[in-house]
Short mmCIF file of N, CA and C in Angstrom, two decimals:
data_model
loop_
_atom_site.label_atom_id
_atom_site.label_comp_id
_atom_site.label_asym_id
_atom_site.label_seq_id
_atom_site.Cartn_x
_atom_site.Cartn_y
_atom_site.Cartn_z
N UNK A 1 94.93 63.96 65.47
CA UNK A 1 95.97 64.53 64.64
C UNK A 1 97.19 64.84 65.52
N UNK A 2 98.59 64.57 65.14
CA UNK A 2 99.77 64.83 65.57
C UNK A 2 100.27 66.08 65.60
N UNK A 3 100.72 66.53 66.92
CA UNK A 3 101.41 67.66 66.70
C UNK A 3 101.84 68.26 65.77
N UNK A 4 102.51 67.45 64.50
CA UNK A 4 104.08 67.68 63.92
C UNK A 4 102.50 68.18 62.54
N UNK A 5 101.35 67.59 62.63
CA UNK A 5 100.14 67.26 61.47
C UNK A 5 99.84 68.98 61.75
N UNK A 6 99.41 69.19 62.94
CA UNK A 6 98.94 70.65 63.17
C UNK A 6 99.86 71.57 62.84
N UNK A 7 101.13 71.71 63.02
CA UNK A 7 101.94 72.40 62.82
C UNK A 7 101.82 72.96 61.43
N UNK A 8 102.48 71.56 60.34
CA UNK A 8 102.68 71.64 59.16
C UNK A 8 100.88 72.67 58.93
N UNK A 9 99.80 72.06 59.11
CA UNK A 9 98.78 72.85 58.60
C UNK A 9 98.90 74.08 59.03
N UNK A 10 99.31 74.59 60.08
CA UNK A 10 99.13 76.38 60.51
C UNK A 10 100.04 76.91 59.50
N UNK A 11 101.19 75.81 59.75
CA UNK A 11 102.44 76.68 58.54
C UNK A 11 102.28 77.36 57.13
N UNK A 12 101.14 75.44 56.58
CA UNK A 12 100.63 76.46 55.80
C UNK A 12 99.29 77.74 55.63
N UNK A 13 98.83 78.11 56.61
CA UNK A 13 97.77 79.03 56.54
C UNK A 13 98.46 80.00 56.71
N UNK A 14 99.85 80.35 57.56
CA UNK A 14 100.96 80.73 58.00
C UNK A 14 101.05 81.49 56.32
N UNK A 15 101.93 80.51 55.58
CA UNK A 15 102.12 81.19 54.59
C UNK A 15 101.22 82.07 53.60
N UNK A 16 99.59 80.85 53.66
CA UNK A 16 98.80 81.94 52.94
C UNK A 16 98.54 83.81 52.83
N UNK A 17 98.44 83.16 54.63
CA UNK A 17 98.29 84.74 54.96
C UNK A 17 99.34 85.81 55.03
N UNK A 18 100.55 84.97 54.37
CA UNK A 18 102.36 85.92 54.74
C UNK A 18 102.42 86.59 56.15
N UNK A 19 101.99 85.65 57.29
CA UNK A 19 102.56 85.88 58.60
C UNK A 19 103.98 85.34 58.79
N UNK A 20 104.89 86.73 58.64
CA UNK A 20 105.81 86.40 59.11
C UNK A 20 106.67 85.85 60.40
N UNK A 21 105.78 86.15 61.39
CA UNK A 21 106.30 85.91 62.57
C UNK A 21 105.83 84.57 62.89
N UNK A 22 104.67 84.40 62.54
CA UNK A 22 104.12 82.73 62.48
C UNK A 22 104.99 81.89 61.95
N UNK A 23 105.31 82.45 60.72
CA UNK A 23 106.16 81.46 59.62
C UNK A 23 107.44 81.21 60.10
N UNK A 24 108.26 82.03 61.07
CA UNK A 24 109.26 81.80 61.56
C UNK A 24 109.45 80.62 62.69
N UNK A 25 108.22 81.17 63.30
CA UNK A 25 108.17 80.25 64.63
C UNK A 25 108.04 78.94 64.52
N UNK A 26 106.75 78.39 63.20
CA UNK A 26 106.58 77.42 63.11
C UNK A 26 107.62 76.24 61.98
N UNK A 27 108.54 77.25 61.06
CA UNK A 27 110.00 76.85 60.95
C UNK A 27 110.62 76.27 61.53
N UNK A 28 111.02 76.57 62.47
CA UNK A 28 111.49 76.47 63.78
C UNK A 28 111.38 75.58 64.72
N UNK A 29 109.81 75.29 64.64
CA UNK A 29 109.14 73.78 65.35
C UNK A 29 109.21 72.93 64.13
N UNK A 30 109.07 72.96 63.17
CA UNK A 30 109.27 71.70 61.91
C UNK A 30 110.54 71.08 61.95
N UNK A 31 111.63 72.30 62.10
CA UNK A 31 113.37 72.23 62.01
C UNK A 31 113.31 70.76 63.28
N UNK A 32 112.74 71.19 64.32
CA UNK A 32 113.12 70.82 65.91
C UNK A 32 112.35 69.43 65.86
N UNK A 33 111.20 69.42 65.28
CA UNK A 33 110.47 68.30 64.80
C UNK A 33 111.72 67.34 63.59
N UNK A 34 111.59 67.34 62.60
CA UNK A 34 112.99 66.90 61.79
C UNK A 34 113.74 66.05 62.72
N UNK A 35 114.72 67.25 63.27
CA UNK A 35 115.69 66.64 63.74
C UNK A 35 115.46 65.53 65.09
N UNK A 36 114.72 66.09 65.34
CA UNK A 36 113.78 64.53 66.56
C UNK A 36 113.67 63.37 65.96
N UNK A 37 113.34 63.42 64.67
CA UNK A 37 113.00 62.42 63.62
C UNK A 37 114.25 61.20 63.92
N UNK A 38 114.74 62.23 62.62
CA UNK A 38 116.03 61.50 62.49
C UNK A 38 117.03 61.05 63.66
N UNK A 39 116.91 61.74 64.78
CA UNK A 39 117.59 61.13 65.96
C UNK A 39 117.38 59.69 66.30
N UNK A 40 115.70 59.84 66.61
CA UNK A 40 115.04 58.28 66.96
C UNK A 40 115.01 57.28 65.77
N UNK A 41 115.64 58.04 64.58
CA UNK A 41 115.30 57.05 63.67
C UNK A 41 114.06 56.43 63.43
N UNK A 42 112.83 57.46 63.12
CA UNK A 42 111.59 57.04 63.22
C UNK A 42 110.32 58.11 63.61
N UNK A 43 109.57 58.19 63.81
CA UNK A 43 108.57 59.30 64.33
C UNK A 43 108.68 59.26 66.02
N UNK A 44 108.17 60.51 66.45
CA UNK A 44 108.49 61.11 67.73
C UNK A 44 107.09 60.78 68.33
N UNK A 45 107.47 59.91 69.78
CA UNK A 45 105.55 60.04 70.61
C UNK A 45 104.96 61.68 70.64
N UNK A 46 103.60 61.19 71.13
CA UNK A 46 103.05 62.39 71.53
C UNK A 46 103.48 63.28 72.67
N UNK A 47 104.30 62.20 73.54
CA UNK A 47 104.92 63.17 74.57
C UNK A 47 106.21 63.93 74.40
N UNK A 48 106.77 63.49 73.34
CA UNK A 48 108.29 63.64 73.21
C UNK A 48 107.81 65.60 72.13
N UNK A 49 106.80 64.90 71.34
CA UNK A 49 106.55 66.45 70.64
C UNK A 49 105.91 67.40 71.73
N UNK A 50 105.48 67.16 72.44
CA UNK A 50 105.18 68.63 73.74
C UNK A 50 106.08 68.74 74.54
N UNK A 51 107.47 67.82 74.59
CA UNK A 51 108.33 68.41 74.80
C UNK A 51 109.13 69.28 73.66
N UNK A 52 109.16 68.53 72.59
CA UNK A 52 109.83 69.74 71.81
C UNK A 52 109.01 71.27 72.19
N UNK A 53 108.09 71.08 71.91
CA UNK A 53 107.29 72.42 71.75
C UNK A 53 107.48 73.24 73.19
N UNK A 54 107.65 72.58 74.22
CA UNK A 54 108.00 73.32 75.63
C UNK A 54 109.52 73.82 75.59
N UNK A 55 110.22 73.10 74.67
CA UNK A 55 111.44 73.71 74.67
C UNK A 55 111.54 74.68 73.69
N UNK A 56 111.03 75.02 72.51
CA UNK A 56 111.06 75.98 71.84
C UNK A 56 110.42 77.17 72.61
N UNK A 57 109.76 76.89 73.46
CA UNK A 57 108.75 78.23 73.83
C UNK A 57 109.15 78.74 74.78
N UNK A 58 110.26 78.21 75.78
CA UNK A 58 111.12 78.57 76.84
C UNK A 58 112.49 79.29 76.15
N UNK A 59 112.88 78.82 75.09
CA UNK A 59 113.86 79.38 74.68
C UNK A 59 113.37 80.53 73.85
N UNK A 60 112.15 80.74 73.62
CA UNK A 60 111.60 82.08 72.82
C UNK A 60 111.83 83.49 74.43
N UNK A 61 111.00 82.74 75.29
CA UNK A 61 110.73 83.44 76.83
C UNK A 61 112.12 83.94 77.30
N UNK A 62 112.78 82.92 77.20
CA UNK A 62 114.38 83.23 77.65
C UNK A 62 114.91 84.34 77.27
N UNK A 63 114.98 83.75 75.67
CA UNK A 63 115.57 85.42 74.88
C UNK A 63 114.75 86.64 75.17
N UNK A 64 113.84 86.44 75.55
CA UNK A 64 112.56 87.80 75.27
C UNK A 64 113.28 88.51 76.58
N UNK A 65 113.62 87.91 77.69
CA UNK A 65 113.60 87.89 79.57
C UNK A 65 114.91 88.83 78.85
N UNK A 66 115.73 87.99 78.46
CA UNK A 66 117.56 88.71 78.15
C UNK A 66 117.10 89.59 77.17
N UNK A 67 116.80 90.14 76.55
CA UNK A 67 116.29 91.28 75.38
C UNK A 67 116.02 92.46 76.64
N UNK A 68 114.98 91.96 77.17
CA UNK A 68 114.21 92.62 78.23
C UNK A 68 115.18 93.31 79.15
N UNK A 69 115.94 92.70 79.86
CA UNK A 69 116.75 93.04 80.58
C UNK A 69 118.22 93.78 79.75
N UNK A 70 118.31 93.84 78.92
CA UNK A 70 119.25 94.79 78.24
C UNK A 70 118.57 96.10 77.60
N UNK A 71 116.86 95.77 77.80
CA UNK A 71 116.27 97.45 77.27
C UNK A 71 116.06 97.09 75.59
N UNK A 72 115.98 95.92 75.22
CA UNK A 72 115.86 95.52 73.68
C UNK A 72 114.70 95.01 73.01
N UNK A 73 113.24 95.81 73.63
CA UNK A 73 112.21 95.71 73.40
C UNK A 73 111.97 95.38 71.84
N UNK A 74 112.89 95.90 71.11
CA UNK A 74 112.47 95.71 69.17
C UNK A 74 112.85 93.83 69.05
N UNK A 75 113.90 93.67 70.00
CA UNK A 75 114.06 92.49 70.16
C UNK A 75 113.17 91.35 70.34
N UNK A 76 112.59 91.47 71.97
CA UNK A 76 111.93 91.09 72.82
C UNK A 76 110.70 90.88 72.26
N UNK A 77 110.25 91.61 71.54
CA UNK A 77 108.52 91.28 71.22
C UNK A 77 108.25 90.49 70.17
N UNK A 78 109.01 90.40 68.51
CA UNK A 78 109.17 88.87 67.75
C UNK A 78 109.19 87.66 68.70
N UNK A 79 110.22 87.77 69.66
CA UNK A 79 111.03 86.43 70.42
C UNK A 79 108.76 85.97 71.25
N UNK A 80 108.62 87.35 71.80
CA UNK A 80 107.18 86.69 72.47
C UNK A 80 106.18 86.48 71.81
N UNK A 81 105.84 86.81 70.82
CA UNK A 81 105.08 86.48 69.69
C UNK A 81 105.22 85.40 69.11
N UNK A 82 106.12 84.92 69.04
CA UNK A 82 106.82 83.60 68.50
C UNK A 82 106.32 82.55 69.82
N UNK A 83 106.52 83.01 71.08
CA UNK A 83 106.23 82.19 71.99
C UNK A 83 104.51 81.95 71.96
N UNK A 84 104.02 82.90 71.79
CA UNK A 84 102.64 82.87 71.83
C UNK A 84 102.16 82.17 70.78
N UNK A 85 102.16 81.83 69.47
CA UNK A 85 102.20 81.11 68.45
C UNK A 85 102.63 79.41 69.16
N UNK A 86 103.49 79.62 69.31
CA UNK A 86 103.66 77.94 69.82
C UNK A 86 103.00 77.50 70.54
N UNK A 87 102.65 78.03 71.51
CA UNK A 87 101.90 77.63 72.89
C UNK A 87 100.58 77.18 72.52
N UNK A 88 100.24 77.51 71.40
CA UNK A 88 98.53 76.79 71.11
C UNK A 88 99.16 75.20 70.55
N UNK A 89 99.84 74.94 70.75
CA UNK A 89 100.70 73.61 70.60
C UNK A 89 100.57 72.72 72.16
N UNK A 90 100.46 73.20 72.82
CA UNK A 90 100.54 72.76 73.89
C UNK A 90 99.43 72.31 74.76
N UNK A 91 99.16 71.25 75.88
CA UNK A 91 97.58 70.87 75.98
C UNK A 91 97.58 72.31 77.26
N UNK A 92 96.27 72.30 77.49
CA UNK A 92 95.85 73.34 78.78
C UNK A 92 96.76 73.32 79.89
N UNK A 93 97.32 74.32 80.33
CA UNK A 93 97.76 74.61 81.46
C UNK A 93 97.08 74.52 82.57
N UNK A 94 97.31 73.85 84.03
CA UNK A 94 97.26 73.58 85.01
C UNK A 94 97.18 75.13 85.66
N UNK A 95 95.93 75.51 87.02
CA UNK A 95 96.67 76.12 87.84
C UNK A 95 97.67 75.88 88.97
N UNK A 96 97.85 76.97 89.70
CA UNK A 96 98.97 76.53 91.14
C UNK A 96 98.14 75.35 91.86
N UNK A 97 96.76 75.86 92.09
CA UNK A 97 96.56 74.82 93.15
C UNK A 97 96.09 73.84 92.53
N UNK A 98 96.00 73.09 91.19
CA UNK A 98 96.21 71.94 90.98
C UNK A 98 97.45 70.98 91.25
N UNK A 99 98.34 71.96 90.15
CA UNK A 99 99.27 71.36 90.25
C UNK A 99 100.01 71.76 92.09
N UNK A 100 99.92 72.46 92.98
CA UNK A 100 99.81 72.11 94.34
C UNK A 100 99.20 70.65 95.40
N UNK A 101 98.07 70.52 94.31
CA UNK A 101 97.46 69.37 95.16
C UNK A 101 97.67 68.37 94.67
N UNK A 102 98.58 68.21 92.85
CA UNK A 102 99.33 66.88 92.90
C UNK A 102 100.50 66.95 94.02
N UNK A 103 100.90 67.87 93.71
CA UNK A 103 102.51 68.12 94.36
C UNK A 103 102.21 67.10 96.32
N UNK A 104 100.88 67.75 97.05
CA UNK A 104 100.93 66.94 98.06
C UNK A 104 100.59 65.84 98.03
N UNK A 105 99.94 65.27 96.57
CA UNK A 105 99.49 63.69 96.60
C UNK A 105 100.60 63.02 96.50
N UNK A 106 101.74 63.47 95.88
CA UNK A 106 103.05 62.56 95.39
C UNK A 106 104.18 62.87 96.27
N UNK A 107 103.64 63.82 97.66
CA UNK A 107 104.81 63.69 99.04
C UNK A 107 104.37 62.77 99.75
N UNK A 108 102.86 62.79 100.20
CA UNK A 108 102.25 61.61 100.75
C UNK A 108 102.79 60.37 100.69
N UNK A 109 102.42 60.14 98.87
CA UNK A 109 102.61 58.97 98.32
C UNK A 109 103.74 58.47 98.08
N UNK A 110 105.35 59.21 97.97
CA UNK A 110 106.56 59.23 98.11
C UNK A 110 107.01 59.07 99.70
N UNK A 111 106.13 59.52 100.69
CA UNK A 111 106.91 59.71 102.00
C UNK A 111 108.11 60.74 101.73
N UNK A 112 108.37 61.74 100.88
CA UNK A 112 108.91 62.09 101.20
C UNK A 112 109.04 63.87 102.31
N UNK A 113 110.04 63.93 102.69
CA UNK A 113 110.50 64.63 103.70
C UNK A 113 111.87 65.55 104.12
N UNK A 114 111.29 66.71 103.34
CA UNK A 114 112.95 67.44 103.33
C UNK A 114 113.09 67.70 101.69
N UNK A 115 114.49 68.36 101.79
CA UNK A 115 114.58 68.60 100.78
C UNK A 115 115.42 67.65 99.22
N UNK A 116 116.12 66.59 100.35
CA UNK A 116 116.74 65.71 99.95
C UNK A 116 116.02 64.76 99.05
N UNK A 117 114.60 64.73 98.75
CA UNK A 117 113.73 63.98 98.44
C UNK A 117 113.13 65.03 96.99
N UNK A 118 113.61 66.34 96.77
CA UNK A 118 112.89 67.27 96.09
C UNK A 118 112.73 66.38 94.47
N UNK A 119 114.03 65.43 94.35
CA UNK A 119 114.68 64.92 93.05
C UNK A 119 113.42 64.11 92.39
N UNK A 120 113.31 63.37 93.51
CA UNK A 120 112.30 62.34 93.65
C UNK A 120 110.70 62.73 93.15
N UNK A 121 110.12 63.51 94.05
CA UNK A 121 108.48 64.15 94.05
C UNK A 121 108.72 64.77 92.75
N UNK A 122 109.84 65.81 92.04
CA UNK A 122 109.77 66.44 90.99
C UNK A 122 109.48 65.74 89.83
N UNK A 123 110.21 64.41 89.50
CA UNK A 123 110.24 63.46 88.59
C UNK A 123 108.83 62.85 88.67
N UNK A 124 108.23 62.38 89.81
CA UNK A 124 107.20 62.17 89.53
C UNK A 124 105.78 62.71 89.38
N UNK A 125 106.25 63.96 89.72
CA UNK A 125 104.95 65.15 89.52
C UNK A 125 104.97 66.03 87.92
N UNK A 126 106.45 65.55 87.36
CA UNK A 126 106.41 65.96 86.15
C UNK A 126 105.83 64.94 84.63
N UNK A 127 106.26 63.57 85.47
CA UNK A 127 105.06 62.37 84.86
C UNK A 127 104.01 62.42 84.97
N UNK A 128 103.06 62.74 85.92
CA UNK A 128 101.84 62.86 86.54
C UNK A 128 101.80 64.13 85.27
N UNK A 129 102.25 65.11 85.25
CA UNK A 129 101.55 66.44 84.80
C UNK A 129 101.55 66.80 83.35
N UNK A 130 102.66 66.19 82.50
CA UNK A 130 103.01 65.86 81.32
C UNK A 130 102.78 66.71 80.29
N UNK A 131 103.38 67.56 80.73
CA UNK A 131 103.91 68.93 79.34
C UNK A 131 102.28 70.27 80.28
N UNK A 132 101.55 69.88 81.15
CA UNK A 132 100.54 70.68 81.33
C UNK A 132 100.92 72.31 82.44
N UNK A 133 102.40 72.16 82.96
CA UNK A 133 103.24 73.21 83.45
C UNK A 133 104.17 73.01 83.17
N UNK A 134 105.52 74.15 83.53
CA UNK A 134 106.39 73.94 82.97
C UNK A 134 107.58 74.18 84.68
N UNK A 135 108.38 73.61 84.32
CA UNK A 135 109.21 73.36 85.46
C UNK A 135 110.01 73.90 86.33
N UNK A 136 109.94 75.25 85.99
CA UNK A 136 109.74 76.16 87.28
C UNK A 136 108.93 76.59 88.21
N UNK A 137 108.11 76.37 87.15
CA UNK A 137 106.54 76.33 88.71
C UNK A 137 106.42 74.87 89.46
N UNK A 138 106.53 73.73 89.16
CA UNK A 138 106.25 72.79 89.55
C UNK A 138 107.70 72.83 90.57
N UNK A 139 108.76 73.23 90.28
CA UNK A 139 109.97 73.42 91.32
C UNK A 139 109.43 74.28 92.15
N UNK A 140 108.94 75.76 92.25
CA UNK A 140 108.65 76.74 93.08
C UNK A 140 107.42 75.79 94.44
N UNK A 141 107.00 75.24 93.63
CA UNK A 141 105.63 74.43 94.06
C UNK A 141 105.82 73.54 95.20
N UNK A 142 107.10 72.26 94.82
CA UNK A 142 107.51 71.47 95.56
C UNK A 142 108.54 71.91 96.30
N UNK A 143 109.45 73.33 96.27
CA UNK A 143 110.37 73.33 97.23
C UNK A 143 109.25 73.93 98.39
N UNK A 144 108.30 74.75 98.51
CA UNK A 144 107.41 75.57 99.65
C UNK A 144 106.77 74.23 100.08
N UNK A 145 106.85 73.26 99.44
CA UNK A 145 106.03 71.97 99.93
C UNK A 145 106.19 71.16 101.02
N UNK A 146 107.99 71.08 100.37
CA UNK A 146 108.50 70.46 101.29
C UNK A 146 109.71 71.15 102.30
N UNK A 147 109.82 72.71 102.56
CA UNK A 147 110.26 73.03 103.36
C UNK A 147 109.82 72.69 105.10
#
């Protein structure tokens, strides 16, 4: 079953149960789903929808971080709830030292060396890893890598 298949079904259990905060979130991923649609003119791969869904859930985190940091907790906690809802969208998360011990298979395997090369190992450790972290850790990961 397709992302966009699971969605629509939570949405509606979403509504049965009048979860509002569900119902918003997963709005939200249908909206973002849609408009993917119609961009490609056609249905979205499986990879292209865990990216949508990584981008909705960073931009939930984001706002929550800026809520947070202005003291706007009434704010902040819809915005993470909303994040938490999406994220069962997403396949299993990686730990550090996995995604660490791709990170040294693809310097090896890149030769690369320095930091000038970071462009390089990132792109391909983010193919290798494919929606399973998200790209600040896999940056934090490869810059200590290759310092």
């Amino acid at each position: 079953m397709s992302v966009q298949q699971e969605v629509m079904n939570k949405l509606k259990e979403a509504m049965k149960a009048k979860d509002t905060v569900a119902l918003t979130a997963l709005r939200a991923l249908k909206s973002a789903f849609m408009l993917a649609n119609t961009e490609n003119t056609g249905d979205v791969t499986e990879a292209e929808e865990i990216k949508i869904v990584q981008k909705q859930v960073k931009q939930r985190k984001d706002s929550a971080a800026v809520f947070t940091k202005q003291n706007r907790e009434d704010l902040a906690a819809p915005e993470l709830a909303e994040a938490k809802i999406l994220e069962q969208f997403l396949p299993a998360a990686l730990s550090e030292e996995e995604i660490a011990k791709i990170v040294l298979e693809v310097i090896k395997d890149t030769n690369a060396a320095g930091m000038k090369d970071m462009g390089k190992v990132m792109g391909v450790v983010s193919n290798k890893i494919g929606g399973q972290a998200d790209g600040k850790t896999i940056s934090t990961i490869v810059k200590k890598n290759l310092m």
